[in-house]
XYZ file of C-alpha atoms in Angstrom:
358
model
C 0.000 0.000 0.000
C 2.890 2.525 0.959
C 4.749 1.697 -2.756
C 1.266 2.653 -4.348
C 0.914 5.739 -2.149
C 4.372 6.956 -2.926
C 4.484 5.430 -6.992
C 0.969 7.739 -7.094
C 2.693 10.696 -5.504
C 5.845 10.513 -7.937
C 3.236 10.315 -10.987
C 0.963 13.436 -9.807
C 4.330 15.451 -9.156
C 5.695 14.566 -12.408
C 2.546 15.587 -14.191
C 2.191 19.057 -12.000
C 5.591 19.564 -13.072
C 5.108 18.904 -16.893
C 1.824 20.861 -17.241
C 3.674 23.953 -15.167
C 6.290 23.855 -17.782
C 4.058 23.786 -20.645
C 2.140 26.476 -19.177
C 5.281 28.465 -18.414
C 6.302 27.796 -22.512
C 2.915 28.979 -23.277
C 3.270 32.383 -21.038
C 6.453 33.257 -22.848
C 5.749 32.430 -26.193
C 2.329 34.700 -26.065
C 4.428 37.098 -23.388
C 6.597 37.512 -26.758
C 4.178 37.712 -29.205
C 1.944 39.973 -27.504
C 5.121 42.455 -27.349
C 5.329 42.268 -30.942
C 1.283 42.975 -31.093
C 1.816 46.276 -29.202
C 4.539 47.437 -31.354
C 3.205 47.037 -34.152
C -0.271 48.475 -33.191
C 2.200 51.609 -32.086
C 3.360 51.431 -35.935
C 0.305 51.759 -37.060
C -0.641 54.609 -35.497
C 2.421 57.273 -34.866
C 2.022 58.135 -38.772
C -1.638 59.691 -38.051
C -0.428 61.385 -34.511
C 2.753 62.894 -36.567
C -0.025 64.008 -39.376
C -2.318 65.379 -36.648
C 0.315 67.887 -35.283
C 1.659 68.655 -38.998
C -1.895 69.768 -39.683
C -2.032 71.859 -36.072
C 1.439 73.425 -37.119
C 0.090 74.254 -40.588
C -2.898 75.654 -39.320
C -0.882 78.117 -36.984
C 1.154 79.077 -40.110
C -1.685 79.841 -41.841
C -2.549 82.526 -39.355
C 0.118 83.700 -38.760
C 0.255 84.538 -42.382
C -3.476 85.722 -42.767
C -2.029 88.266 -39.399
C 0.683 89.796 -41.594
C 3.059 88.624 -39.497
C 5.003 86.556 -41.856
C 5.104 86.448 -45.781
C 3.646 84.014 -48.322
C 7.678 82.843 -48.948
C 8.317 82.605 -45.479
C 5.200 80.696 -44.734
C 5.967 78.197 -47.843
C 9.644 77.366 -46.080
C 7.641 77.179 -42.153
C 5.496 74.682 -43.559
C 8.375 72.714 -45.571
C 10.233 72.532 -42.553
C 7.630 71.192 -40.568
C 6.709 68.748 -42.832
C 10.665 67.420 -43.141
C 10.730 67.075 -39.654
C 7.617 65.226 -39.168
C 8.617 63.011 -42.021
C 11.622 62.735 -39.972
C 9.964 61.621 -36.852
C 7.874 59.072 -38.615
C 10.778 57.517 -40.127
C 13.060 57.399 -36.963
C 9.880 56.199 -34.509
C 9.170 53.165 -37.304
C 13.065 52.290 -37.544
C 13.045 52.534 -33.552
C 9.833 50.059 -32.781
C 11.464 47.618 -36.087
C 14.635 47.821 -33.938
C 13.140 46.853 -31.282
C 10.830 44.010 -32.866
C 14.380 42.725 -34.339
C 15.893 42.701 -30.852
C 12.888 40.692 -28.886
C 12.531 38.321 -32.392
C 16.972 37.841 -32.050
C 17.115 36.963 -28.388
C 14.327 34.669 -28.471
C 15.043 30.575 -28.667
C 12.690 28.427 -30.602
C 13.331 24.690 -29.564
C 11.388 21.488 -30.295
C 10.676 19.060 -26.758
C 10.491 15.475 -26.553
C 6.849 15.612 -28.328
C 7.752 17.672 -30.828
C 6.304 20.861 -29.787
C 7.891 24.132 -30.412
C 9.374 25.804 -27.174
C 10.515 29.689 -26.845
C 12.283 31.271 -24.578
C 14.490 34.886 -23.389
C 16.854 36.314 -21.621
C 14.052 38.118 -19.059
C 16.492 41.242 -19.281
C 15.001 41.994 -23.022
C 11.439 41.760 -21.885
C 11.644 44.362 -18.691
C 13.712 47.061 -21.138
C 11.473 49.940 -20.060
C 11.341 51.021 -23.723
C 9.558 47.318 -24.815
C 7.010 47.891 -22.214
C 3.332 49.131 -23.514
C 1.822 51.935 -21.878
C -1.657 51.539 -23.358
C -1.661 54.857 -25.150
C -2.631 53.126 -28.611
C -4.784 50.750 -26.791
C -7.191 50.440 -30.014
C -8.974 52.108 -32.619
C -12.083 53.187 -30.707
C -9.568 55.667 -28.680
C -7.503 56.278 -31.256
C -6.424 60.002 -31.146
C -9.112 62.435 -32.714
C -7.708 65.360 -34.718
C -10.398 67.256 -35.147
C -11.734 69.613 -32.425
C -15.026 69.790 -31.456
C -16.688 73.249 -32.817
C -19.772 73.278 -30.070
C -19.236 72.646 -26.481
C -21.997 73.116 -23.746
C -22.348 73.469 -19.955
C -23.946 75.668 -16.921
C -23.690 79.105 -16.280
C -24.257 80.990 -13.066
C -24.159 84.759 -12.394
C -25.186 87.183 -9.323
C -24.733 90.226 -8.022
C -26.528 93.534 -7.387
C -29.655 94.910 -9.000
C -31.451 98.555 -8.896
C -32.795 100.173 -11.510
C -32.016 103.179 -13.707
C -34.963 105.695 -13.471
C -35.563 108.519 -15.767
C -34.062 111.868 -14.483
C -32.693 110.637 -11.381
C -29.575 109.144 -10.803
C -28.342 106.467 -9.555
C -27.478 107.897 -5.609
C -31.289 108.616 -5.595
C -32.597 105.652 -5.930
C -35.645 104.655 -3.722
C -34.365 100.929 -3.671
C -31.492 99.416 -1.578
C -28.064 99.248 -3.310
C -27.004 96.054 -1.378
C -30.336 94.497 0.001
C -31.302 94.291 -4.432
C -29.550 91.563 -5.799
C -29.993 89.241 -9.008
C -29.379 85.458 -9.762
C -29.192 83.540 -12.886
C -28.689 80.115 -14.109
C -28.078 78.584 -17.545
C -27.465 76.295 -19.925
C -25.200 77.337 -22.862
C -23.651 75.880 -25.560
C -20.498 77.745 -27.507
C -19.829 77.604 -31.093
C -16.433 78.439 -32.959
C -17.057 80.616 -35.609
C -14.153 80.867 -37.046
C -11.305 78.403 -37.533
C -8.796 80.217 -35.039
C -11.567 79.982 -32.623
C -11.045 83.920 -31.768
C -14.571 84.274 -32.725
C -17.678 82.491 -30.700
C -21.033 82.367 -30.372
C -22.848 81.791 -27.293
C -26.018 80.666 -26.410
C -28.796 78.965 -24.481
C -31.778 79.499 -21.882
C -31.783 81.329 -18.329
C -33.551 82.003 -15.476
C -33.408 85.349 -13.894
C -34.278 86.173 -10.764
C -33.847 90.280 -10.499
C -34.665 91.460 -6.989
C -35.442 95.421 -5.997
C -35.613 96.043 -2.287
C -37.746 99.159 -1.404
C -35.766 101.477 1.285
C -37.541 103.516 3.571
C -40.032 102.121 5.081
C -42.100 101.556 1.813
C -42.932 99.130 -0.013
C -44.770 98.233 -4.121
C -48.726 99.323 -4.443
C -50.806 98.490 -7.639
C -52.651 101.512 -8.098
C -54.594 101.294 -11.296
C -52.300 100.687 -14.118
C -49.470 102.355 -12.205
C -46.762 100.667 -9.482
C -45.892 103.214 -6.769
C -43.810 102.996 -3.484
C -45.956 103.593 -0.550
C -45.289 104.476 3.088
C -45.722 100.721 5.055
C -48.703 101.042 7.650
C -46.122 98.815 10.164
C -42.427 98.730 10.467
C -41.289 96.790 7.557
C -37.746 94.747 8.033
C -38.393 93.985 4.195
C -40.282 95.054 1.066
C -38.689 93.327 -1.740
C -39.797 92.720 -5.412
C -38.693 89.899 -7.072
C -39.545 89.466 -10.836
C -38.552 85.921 -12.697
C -37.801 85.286 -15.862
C -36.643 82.685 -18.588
C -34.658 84.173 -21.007
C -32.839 83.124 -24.188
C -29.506 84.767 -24.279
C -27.358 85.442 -26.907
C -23.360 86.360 -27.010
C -20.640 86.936 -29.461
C -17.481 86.009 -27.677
C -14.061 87.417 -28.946
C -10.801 86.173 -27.001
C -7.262 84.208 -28.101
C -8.213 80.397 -28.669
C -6.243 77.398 -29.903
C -6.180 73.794 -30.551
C -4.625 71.478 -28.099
C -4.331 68.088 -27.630
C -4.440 64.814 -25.188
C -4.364 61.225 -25.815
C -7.933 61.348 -26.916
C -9.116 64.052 -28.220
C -8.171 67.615 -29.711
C -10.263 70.319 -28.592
C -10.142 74.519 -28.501
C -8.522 75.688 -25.502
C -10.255 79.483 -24.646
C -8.902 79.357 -20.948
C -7.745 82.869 -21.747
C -9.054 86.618 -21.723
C -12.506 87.167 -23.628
C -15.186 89.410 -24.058
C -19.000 88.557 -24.268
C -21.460 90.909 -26.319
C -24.765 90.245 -26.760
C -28.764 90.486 -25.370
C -31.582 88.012 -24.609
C -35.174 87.919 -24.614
C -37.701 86.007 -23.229
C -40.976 86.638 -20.703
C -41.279 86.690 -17.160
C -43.129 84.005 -15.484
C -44.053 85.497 -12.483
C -43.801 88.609 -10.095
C -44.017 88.472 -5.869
C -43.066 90.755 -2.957
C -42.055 89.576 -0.014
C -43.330 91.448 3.131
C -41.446 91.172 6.655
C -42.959 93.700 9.368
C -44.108 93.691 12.869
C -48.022 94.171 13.504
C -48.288 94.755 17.828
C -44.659 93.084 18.238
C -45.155 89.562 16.100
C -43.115 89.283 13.741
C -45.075 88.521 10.111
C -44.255 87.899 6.992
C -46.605 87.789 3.516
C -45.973 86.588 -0.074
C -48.081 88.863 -2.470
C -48.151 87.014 -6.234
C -49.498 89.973 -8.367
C -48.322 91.016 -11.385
C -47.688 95.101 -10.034
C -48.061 95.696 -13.926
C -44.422 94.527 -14.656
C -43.874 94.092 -18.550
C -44.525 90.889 -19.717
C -42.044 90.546 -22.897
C -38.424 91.063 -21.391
C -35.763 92.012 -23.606
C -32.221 94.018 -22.667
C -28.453 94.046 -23.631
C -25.498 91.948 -22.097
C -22.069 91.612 -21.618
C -19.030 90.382 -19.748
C -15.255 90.599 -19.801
C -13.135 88.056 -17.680
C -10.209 85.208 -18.009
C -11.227 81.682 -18.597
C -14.604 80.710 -16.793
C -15.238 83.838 -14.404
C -15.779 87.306 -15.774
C -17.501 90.197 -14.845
C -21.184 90.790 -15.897
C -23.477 93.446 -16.730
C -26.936 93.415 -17.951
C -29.474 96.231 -18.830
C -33.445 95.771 -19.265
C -34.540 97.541 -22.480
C -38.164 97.378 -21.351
C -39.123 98.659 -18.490
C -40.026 97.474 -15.408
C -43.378 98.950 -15.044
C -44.832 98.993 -18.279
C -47.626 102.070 -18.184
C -46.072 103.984 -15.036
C -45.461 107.986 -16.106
C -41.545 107.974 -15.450
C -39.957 104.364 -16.689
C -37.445 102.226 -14.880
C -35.264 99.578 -16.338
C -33.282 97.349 -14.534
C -29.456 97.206 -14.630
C -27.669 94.454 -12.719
C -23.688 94.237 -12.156
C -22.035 90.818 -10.455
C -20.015 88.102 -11.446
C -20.894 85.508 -14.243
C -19.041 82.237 -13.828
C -19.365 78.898 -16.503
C -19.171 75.687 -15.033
């Protein structure tokens, strides 16, 4: 019993053994030819990265010349260059990766075993050369690098600040509302198209909602009276009287400001993190109008939402613009209608804050 314990314990080691071998044979052999898959993937695709930036170069060439600031001749030789040395790093990348390919495919032992079956091996050394290993960057087609930049790109914007109004013949110092209890808000969703090639010139737009606040000072507060909206003397002592008209507006920009194309392993896209100016308007209606009430009445505090529509206009339309570096610029806005649509002396409101895209 002990012989056939021990004759059975030889024969499972000896076949552990055998298939571990054979698996280790298999491991190198596709170790190796899986190397020799990546570098050739990486041949196939450094002539297209090399034509990508040839084309970016070209393209800053070509405005450069359309500038003035070089001449037709000199722009013919720019481009020549380029396109030697491009040629130039296609040529020495291929020779490098064939090199390479040459290298693994020299060091590497075929051998037949006792059944006939074809063995490889290497040195180890030639397989952990750092510039053998694959970093993924060419992983496959699907993520191969995209040279062309997207011309429309879209996400939120958010602005606020302070609101008041600009009334005619009065200024600004004599305005019946407060200069830091009247504040705005607006959200939006905008999408930005390059106009133009060098991406200098964009166009912005989307939707909004505006909140514009006016906060009376004084002790008053907003009274419908007939087609006309007056301040009027609160009854009680008022903590707040404070209009608040919404609205959802389409706005519109042209955006001017130094743009160009850069790259990652992806994807090329316009870069504008850089100065800019936004002109434009926007239009749209406003969906509803309330004051907000907070007084005292015998030494309670009380407070009282009015929804009315104090004869505000109904069709909003006015004239926008920004200036700023990258996503955060400062924003004014002015209402071309005004506020009150049949009172004697118009108001429009003017708001100035910050205007930030996200």
């Amino acid at each position: 019993m002990k012989t056939i314990i021990i004759s059975l314990a030889l024969f499972i080691a000896a076949a552990v053994g055998y298939q571990s071998q054979a698996q280790i044979n298999i491991e190198v052999k596709n170790n190796i030819e899986l190397k020799i898959e990546e570098l050739q993937k990486q041949k196939n695709k450094i002539e297209k990265i090399e034509k990508d930036k040839l084309r970016e170069e070209v393209q800053e060439i070509n405005e450069r010349l359309d500038n003035n600031e070089i001449t037709a001749t000199e722009a013919a030789e720019l481009k020549k260059a380029a396109a030697e040395k491009r040629a130039l790093n296609i040529e020495n990348q291929l020779n490098i990766i064939d090199e390479n390919i040459a290298l693994l495919k020299r060091n590497t032992k075929t051998e037949e075993d006792e059944d006939g079956e074809e063995q490889q091996e290497i040195d180890s050394y030639y397989t952990s050369l750092e510039f053998l290993k694959f970093d993924g960057e060419f992983e496959d087609d699907e993520k191969a690098y995209d040279s062309i930049p997207k011309r429309t790109t879209n996400g939120l914007t958010m602005a606020l600040g302070l609101n008041n109004t600009l009334i005619e013949g009065q200024s600004l110092d004599d305005s019946p509302y407060k200069i830091g209890g009247s504040r705005f808000f607006e959200l939006g969703y905008e999408f930005e198209t390059v106009l133009i090639k060098s991406g200098f010139a964009r166009l912005r737009y989307g939707v909004s909602f505006q909140f514009n606040g006016l906060k009376a000072d004084d002790n008053m507060y907003f009274v419908e009276d007939g087609d006309q909206t007056v301040l009027e003397e609160f009854p009680y002592e008022v903590d707040k009287a404070k209009l608040r008209m919404d609205n959802l507006v389409v706005p519109v920009h042209f955006v001017f400001g130094p743009s160009k194309i850069t790259y990652d392993k992806k994807r090329a896209h316009y870069n504008t993190e850089n100065f800019k100016i936004g002109l434009g308007g926007y239009a749209g209606l406003n969906l509803s109008t309330i004051q907000k009430l907070k007084y005292k009445e015998d030494g309670r505090d009380r407070k009282d939402k009015l929804s009315q529509s104090y004869n505000t206009s109904n069709f909003i339309y006015g004239l926008s613009a920004y200036v700023g570096y990258d996503n955060i610029g400062l924003y004014v806005k002015y209402d071309l209608n005004p506020i009150f649509k049949d009172n004697l002396i118009e108001q429009n409101n003017i708001s100035v804050g910050l205007r930030v895209g996200i």
